[in-house]
Short mmCIF file of C-alpha atoms and ligand atoms in Angstrom, two decimals:
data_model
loop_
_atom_site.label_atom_id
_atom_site.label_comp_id
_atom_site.label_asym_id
_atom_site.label_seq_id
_atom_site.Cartn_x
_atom_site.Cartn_y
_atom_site.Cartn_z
CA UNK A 1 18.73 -88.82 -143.44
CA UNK A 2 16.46 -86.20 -141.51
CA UNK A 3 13.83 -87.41 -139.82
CA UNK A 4 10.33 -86.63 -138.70
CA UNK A 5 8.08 -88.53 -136.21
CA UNK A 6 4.54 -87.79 -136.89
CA UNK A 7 2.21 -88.91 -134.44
CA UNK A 8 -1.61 -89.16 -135.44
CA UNK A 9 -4.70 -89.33 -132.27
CA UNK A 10 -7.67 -91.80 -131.66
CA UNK A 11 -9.65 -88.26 -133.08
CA UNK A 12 -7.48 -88.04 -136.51
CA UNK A 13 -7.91 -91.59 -137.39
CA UNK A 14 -11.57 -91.70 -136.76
CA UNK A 15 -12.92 -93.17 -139.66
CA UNK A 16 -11.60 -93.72 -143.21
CA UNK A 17 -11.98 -90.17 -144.28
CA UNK A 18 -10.09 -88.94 -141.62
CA UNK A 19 -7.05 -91.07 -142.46
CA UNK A 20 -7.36 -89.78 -146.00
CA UNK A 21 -6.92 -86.54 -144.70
CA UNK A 22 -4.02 -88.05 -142.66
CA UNK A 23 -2.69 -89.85 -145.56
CA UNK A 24 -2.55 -86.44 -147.18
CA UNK A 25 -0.67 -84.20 -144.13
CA UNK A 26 2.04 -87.27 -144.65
CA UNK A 27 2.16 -86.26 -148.24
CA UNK A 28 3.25 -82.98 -148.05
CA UNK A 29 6.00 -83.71 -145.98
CA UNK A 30 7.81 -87.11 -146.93
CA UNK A 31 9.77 -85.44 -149.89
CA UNK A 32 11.36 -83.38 -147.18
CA UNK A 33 12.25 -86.38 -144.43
CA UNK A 34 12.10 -89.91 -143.86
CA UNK A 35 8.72 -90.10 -142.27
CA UNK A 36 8.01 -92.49 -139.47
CA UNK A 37 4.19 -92.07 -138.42
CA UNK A 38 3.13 -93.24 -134.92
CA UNK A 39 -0.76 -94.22 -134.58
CA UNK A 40 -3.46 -94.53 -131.99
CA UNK A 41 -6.13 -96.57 -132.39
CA UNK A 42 -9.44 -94.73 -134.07
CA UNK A 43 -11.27 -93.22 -131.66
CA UNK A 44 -13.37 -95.72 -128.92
CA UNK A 45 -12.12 -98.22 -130.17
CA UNK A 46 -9.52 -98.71 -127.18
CA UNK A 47 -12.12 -97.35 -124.64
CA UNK A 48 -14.29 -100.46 -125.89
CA UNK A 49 -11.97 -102.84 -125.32
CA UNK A 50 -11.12 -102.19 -122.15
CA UNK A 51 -14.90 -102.24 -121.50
CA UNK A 52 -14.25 -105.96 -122.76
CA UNK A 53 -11.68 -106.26 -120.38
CA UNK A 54 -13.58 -104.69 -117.36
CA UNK A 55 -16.43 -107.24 -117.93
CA UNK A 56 -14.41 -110.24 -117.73
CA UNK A 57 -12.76 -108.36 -114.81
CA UNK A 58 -8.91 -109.39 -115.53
CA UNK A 59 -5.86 -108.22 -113.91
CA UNK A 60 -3.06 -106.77 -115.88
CA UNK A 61 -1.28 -109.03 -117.84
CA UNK A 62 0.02 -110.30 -121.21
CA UNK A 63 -3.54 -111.72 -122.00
CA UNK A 64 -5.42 -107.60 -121.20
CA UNK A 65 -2.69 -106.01 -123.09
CA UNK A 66 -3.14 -108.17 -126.38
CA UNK A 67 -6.71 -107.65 -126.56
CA UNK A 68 -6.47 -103.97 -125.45
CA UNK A 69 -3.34 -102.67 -128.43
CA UNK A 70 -5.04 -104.48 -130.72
CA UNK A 71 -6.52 -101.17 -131.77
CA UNK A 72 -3.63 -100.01 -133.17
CA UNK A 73 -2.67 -103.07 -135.36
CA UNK A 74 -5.63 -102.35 -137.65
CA UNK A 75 -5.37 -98.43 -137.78
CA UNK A 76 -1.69 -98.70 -139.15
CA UNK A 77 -2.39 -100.84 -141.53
CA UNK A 78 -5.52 -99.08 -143.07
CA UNK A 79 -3.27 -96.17 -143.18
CA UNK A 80 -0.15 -97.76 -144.53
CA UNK A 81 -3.28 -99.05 -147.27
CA UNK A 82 -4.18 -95.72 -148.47
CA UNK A 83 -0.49 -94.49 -148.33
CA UNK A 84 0.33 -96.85 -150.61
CA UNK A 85 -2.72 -96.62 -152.84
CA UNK A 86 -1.04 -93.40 -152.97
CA UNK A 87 1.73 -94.65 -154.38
CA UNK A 88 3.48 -93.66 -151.46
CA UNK A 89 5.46 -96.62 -150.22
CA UNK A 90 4.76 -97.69 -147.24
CA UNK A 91 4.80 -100.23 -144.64
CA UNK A 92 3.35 -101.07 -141.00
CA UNK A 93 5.07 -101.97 -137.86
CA UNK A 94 3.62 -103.36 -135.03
CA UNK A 95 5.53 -103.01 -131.82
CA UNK A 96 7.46 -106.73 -131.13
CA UNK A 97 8.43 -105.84 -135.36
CA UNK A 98 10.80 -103.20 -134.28
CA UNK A 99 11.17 -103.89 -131.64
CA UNK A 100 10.39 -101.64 -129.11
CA UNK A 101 11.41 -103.36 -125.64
CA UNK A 102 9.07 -103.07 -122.35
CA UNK A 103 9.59 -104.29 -119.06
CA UNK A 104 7.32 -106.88 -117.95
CA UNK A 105 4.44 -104.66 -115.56
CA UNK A 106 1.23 -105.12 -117.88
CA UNK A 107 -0.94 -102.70 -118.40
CA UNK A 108 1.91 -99.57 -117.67
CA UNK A 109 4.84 -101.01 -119.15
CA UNK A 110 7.99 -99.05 -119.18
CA UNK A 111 9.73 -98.16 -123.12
CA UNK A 112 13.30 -99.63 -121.99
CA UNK A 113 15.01 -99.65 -125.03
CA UNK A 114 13.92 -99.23 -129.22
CA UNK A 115 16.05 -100.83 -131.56
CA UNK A 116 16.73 -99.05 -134.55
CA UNK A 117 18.43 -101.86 -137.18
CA UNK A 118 15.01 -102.62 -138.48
CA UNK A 119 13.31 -98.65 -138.91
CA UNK A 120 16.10 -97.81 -140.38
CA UNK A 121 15.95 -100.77 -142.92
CA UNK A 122 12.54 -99.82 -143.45
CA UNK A 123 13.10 -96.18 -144.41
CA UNK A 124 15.57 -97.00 -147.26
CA UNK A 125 12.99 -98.95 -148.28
CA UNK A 126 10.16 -97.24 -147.80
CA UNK A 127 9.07 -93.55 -147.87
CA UNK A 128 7.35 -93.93 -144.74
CA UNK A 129 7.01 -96.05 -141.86
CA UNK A 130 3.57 -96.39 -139.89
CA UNK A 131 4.33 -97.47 -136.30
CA UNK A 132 1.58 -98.61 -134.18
CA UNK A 133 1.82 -96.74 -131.16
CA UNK A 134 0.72 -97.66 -127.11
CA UNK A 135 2.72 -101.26 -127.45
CA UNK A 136 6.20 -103.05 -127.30
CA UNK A 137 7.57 -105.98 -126.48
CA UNK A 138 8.43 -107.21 -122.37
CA UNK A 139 11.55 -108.61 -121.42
CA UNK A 140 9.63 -112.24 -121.59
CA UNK A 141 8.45 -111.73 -125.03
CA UNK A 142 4.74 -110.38 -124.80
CA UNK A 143 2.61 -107.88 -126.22
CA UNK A 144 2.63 -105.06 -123.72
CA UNK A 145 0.83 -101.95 -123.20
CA UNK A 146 1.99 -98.46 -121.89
CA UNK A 147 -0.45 -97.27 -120.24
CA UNK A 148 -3.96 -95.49 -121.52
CA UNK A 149 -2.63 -92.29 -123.68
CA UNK A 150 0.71 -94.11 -124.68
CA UNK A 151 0.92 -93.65 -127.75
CA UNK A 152 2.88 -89.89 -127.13
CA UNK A 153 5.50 -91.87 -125.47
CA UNK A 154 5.80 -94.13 -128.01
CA UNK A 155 6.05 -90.76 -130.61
CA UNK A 156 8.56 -89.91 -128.36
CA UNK A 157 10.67 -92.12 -127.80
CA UNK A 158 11.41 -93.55 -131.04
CA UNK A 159 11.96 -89.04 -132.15
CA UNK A 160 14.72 -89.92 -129.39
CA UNK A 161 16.06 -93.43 -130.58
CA UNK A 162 16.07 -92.29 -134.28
CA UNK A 163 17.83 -88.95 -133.32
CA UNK A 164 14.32 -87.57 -135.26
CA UNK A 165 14.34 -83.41 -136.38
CA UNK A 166 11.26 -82.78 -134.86
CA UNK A 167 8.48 -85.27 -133.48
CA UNK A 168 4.65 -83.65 -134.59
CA UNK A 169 2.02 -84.88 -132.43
CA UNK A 170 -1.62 -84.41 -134.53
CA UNK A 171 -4.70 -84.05 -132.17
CA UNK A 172 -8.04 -82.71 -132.58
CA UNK A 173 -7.17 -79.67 -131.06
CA UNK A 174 -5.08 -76.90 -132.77
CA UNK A 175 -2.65 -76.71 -129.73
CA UNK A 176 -1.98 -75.78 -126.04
CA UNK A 177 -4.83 -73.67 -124.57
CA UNK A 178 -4.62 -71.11 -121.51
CA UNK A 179 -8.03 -72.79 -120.80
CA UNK A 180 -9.97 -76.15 -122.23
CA UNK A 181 -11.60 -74.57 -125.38
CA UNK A 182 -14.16 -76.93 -124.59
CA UNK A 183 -15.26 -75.03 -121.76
CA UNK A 184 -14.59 -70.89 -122.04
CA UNK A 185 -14.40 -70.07 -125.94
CA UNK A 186 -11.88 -66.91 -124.77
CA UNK A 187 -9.08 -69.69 -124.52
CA UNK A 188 -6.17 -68.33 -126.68
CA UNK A 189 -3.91 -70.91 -128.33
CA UNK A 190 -0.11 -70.88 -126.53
CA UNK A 191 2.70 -70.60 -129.33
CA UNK A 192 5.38 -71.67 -126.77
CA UNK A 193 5.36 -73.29 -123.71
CA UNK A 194 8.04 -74.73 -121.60
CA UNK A 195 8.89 -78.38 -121.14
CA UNK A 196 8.06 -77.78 -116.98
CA UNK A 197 4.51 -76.07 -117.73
CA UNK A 198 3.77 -78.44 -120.46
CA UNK A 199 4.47 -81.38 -117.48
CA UNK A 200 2.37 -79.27 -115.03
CA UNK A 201 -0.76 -78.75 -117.25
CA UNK A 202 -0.50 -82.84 -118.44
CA UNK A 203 -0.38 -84.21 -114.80
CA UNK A 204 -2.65 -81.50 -113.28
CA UNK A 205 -5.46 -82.65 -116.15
CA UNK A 206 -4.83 -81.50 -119.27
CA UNK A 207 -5.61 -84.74 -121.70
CA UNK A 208 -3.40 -83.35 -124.99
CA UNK A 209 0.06 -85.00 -123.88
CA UNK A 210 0.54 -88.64 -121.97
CA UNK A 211 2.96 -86.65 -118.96
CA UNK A 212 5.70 -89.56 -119.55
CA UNK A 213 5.59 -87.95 -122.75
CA UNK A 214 6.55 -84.81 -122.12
CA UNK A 215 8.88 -86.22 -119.15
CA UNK A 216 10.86 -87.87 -121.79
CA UNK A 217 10.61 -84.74 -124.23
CA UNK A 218 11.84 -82.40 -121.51
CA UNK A 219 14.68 -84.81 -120.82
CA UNK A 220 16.08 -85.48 -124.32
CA UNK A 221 15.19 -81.98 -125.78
CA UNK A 222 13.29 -83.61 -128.33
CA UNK A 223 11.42 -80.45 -130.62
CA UNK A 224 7.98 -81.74 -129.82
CA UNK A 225 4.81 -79.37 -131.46
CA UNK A 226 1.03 -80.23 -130.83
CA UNK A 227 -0.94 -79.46 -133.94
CA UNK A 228 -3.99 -79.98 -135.26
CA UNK A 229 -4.93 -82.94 -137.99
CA UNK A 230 -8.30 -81.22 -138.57
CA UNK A 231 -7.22 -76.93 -138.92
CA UNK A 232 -4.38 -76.25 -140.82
CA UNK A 233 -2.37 -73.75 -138.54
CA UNK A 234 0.67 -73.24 -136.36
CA UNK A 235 0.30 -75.47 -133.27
CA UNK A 236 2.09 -75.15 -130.09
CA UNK A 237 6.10 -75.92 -129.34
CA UNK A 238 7.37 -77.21 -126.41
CA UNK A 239 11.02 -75.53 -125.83
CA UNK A 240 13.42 -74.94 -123.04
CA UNK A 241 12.71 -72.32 -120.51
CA UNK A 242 15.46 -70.24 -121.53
CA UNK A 243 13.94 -69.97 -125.18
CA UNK A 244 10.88 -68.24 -123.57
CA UNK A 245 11.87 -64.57 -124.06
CA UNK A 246 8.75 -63.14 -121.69
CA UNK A 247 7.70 -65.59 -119.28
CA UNK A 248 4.02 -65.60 -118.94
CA UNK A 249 3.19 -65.10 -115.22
CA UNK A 250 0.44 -67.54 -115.70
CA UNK A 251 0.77 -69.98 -119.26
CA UNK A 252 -2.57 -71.57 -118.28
CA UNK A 253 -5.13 -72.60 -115.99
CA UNK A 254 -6.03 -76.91 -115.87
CA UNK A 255 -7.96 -78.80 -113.45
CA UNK A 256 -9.07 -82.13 -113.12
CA UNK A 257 -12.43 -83.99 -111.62
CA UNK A 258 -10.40 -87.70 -110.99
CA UNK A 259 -9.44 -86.62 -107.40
CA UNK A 260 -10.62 -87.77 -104.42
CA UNK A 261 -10.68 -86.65 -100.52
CA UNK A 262 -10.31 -88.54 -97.60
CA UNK A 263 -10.47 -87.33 -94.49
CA UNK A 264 -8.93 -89.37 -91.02
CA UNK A 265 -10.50 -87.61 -87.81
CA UNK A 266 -9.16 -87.54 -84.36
CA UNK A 267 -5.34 -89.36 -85.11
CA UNK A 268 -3.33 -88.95 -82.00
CA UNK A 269 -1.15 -85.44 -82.56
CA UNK A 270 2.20 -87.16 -82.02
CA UNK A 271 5.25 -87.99 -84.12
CA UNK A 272 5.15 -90.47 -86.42
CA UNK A 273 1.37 -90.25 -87.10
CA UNK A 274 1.58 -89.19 -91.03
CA UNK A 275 4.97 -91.34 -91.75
CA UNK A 276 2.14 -94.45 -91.13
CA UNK A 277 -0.69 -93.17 -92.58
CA UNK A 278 1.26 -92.30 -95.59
CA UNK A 279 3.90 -95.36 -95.18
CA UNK A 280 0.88 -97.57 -95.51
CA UNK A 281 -0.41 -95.80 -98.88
CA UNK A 282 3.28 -95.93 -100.25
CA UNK A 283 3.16 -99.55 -99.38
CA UNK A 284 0.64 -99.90 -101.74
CA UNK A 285 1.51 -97.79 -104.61
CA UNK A 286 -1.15 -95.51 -104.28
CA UNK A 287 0.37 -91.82 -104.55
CA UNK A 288 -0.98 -89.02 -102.16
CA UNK A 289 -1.10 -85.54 -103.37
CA UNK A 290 -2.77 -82.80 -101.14
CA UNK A 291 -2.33 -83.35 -97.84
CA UNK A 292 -3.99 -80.92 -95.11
CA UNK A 293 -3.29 -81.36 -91.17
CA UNK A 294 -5.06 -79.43 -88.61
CA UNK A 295 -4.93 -79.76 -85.13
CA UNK A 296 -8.04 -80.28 -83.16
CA UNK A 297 -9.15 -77.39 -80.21
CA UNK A 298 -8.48 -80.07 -77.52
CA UNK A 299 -4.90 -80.01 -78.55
CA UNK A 300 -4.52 -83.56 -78.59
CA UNK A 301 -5.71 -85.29 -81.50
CA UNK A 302 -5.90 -83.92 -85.20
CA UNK A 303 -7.58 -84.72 -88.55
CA UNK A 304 -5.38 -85.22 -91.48
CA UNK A 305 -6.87 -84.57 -94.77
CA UNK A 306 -5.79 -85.79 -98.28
CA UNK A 307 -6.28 -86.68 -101.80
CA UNK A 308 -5.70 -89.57 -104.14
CA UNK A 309 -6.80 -90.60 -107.45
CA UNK A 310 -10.23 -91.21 -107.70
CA UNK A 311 -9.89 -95.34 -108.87
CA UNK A 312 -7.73 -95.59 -105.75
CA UNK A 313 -10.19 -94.32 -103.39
CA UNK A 314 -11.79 -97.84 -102.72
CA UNK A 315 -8.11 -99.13 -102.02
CA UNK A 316 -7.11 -96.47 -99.95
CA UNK A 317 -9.70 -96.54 -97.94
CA UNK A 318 -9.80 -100.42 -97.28
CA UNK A 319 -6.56 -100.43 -96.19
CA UNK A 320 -6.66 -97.44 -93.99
CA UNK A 321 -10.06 -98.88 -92.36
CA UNK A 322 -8.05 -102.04 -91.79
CA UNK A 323 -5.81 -100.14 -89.90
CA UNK A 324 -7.54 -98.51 -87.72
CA UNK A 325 -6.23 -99.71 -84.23
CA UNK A 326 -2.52 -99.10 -85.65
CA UNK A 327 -2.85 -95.49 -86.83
CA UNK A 328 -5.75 -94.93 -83.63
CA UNK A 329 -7.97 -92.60 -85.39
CA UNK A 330 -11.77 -92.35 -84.28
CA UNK A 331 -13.60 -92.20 -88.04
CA UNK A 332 -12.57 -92.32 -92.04
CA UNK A 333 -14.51 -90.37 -94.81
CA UNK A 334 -14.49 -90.33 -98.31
CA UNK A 335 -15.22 -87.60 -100.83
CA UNK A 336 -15.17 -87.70 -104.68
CA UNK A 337 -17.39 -84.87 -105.73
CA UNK A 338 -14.10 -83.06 -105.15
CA UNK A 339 -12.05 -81.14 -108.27
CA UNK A 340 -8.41 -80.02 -108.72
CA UNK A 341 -7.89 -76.83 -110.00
CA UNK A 342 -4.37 -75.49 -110.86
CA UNK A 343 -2.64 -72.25 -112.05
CA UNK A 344 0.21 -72.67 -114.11
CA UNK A 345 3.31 -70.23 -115.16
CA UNK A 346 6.83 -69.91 -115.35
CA UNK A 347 6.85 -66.63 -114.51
CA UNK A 348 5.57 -67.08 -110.86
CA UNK A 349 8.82 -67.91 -109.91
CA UNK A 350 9.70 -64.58 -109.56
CA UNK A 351 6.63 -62.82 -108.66
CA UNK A 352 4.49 -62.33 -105.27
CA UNK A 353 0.89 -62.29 -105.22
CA UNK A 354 -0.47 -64.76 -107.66
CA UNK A 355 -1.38 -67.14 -105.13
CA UNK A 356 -3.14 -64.43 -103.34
CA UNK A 357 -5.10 -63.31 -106.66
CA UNK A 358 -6.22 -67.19 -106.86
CA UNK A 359 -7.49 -67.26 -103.36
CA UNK A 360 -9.07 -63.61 -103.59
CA UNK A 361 -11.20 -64.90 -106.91
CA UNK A 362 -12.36 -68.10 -105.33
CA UNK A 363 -13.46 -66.22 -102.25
CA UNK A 364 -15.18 -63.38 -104.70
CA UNK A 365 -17.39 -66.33 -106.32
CA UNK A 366 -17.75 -68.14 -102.49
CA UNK A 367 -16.17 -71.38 -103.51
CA UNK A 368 -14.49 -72.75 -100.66
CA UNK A 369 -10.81 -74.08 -100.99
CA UNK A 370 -10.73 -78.14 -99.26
CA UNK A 371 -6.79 -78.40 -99.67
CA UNK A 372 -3.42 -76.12 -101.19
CA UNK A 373 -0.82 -77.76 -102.69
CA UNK A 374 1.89 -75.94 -104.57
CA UNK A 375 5.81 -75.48 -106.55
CA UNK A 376 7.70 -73.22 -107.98
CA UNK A 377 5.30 -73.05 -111.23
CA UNK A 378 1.98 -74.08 -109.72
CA UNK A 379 -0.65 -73.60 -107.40
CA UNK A 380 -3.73 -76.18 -106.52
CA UNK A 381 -6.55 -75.60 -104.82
CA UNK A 382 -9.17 -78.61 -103.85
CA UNK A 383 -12.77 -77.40 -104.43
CA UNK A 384 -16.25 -79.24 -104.49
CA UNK A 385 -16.68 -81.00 -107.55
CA UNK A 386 -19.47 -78.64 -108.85
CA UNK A 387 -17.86 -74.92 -108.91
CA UNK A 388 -15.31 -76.31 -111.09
CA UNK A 389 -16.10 -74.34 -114.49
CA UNK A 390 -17.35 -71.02 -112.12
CA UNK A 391 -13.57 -71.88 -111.01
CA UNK A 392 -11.72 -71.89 -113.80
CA UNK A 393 -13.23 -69.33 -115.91
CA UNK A 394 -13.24 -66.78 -113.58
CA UNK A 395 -9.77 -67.25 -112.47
CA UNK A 396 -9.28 -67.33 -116.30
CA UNK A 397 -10.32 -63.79 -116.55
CA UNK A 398 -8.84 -62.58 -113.36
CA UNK A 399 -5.43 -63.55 -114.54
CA UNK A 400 -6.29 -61.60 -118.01
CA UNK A 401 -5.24 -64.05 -119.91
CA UNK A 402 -7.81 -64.01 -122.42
CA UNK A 403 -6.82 -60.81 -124.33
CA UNK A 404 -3.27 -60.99 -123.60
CA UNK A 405 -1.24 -61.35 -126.73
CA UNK A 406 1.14 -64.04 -126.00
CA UNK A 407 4.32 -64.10 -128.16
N1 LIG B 1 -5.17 -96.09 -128.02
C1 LIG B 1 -4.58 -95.87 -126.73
C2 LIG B 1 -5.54 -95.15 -125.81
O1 LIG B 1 -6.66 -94.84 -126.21
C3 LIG B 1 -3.28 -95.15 -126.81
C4 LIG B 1 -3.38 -93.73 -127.28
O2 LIG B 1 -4.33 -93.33 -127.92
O3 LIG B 1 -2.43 -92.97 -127.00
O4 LIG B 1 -5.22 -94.91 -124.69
MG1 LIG B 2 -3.88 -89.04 -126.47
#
């Protein structure tokens, strides 16, 4: 029994006509597998709901995540509707149906294991099986959610727990772009991309793949492509970086306005001094990414600067003001007109100078770089908040990539 996991956007299953036009992608390929279909909710529909949520102002639990996958219980079933209008036999799941088991934290809940007696039931008996995606069941027996975008993961982890061919994820887009077409119409589509880039671009601020997604991909070697529901053409595969025969020197170019900079002036320069800064952030769950130290002229305090994610700004900065007299600094800012903007390519592994080229560009269009952070595949720069499309489409064109034919 071959199997294909086809996973359908918010965008696709906008309104009834689009999932016509879904209901008619699934027909040209369920004489060829066992199809199992993963959904999103239709577009805004999620986004309102946690508006909902917001106003009642609710923490995390079994209660938020019913309301806020309920989404997807009516989009698989309109779909599974039209399939079968179709007279192509189908029928919807739901995520406690399967089930697909979730540990218990709300709101970000962890896939922990999919059983597969029931799918597998299913696809004798039907030609294809519409999963709602985003949702599973917690160890205690409750709706939970994974987290906003969740409905890759879910694509992807059933490809994995049904051993799937290939797992299709349908967007709005036709593909991985060097650039957000959105913004600089000289973006060319990527054919192939490695699993590592792909994981770059998703957690540096490219929205086209949830990065557990791709985590999960990259681990498994699941044959994940991103195509488009609306275009008919070749999309984008993810593969293996051995599979990439010339290794772009820079894939593509992502950045991404939810960042924001503190800044902690006059900290005593002494050891110890970042382990409880950063200790007390850990302590929290809030994750730090850029982190800049300087040392002041006097030679005997410093300023430590750093970023975080923009709705853990307020957080951060509570509990760092709290602790003022521990860590002994004189003053605390905040920034969030900040932006991230990354460079990303497997190919820099092995070449000097692109990090040079990145700062040379910035300098050429005066935009001033806040913080560095970098790997093996990518370099990020902090820059104010507005320069962020001069940013990106210049370094766009500096590193040529929109007439370079990639294979
Ligand atoms: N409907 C959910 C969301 O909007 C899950 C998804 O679309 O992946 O986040
Ligand atoms: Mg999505």
């Amino acid at each position: 029994m071959k199997i294909l996991v086809m996973k359908f956007g918010g965008t696709s299953v906008a309104d009834l006509d689009r999932i016509r036009k879904v209901a008619s992608i699934i027909e040209n390929e369920y004489k060829n597998f066992k199809v199992i279909v993963v959904l999103s909710a239709m577009a805004g529909v999620t986004d309102n709901l946690q508006k909902l949520i917001d106003e009642v102002n609710y923490t995390n639990s079994p209660e938020t995540d019913m309301v806020i996958t309920s989404g997807e219980q009516v989009s698989v079933a309109l779909l599974s509707m039209i399939l079968n209008k179709k007279n192509i036999k189908s029928n919807p799941m739901l995520g406690w149906q399967i089930p697909i088991i979730t540990d218990n934290s709300y709101g970000k809940a962890k896939i922990l294991n999919i059983l597969d007696k029931e799918i597998k039931k299913n696809l004798k008996e039907f030609d294809v099986v519409v999963v709602a995606g985003f949702q599973g069941i917690s160890l205690e027996g409750k709706i939970a959610s994974l987290g906003r975008g969740g409905s890759d993961t879910s694509a992807v982890a059933i490809a994995i727990a049904l051993k799937a061919k290939r797992c299709d994820i349908y967007t709005d887009v036709e593909g991985v772009y060097s650039i957000d077409p959105k913004i600089d119409n000289s973006a060319i589509k990527i054919d192939k991309i490695s699993y590592e880039e792909m994981l770059e671009m998703s957690s540096l601020g490219s929205r086209i793949l949830q990065t557990r997604s791709v985590e999960l991909a990259m681990k498994n070697n699941v044959n994940l492509q991103v195509l488009s529901s609306i275009v008919n053409s070749k999309g984008t595969m993810l593969v293996n970086e051995e599979k990439l025969i010339e290794k772009e020197i820079i894939s593509g170019i992502s950045y991404s306005k939810n960042e924001s900079k503190i800044t902690i002036s006059g900290v005593p320069d002494q050891p110890g001094i970042s382990a409880t800064i950063f200790g007390i952030l850990s302590k929290n769950n809030i994750n730090v990414d850029m982190i800049v130290q300087n040392i002041s002229q006097d030679g005997i305090s410093a300023n430590m600067t750093f970023t975080v994610q923009s709705n853990e700004v307020g957080i951060a900065m509570n509990l760092l003001e709290k602790s003022k007299l521990e860590i002994n600094y004189k003053s605390i800012t905040s920034d969030s007109n900040v932006a991230k903007v990354s460079v990303i390519g497997m190919g820099m592994k092995s070449q000097s100078g692109v990090a040079q080229k990145m700062f040379q560009t910035l300098a050429d269009n005066k935009i001033n770089i806040l913080a560095i952070s970098t790997s093996e595949i990518k370099i990020s720069v902090l820059i104010e908040q507005k320069y962020t499309e001069k940013a990106i489409k210049s370094l766009h064109k500096e590193y040529k990539l929109s007439n370079k034919i990639l294979n």
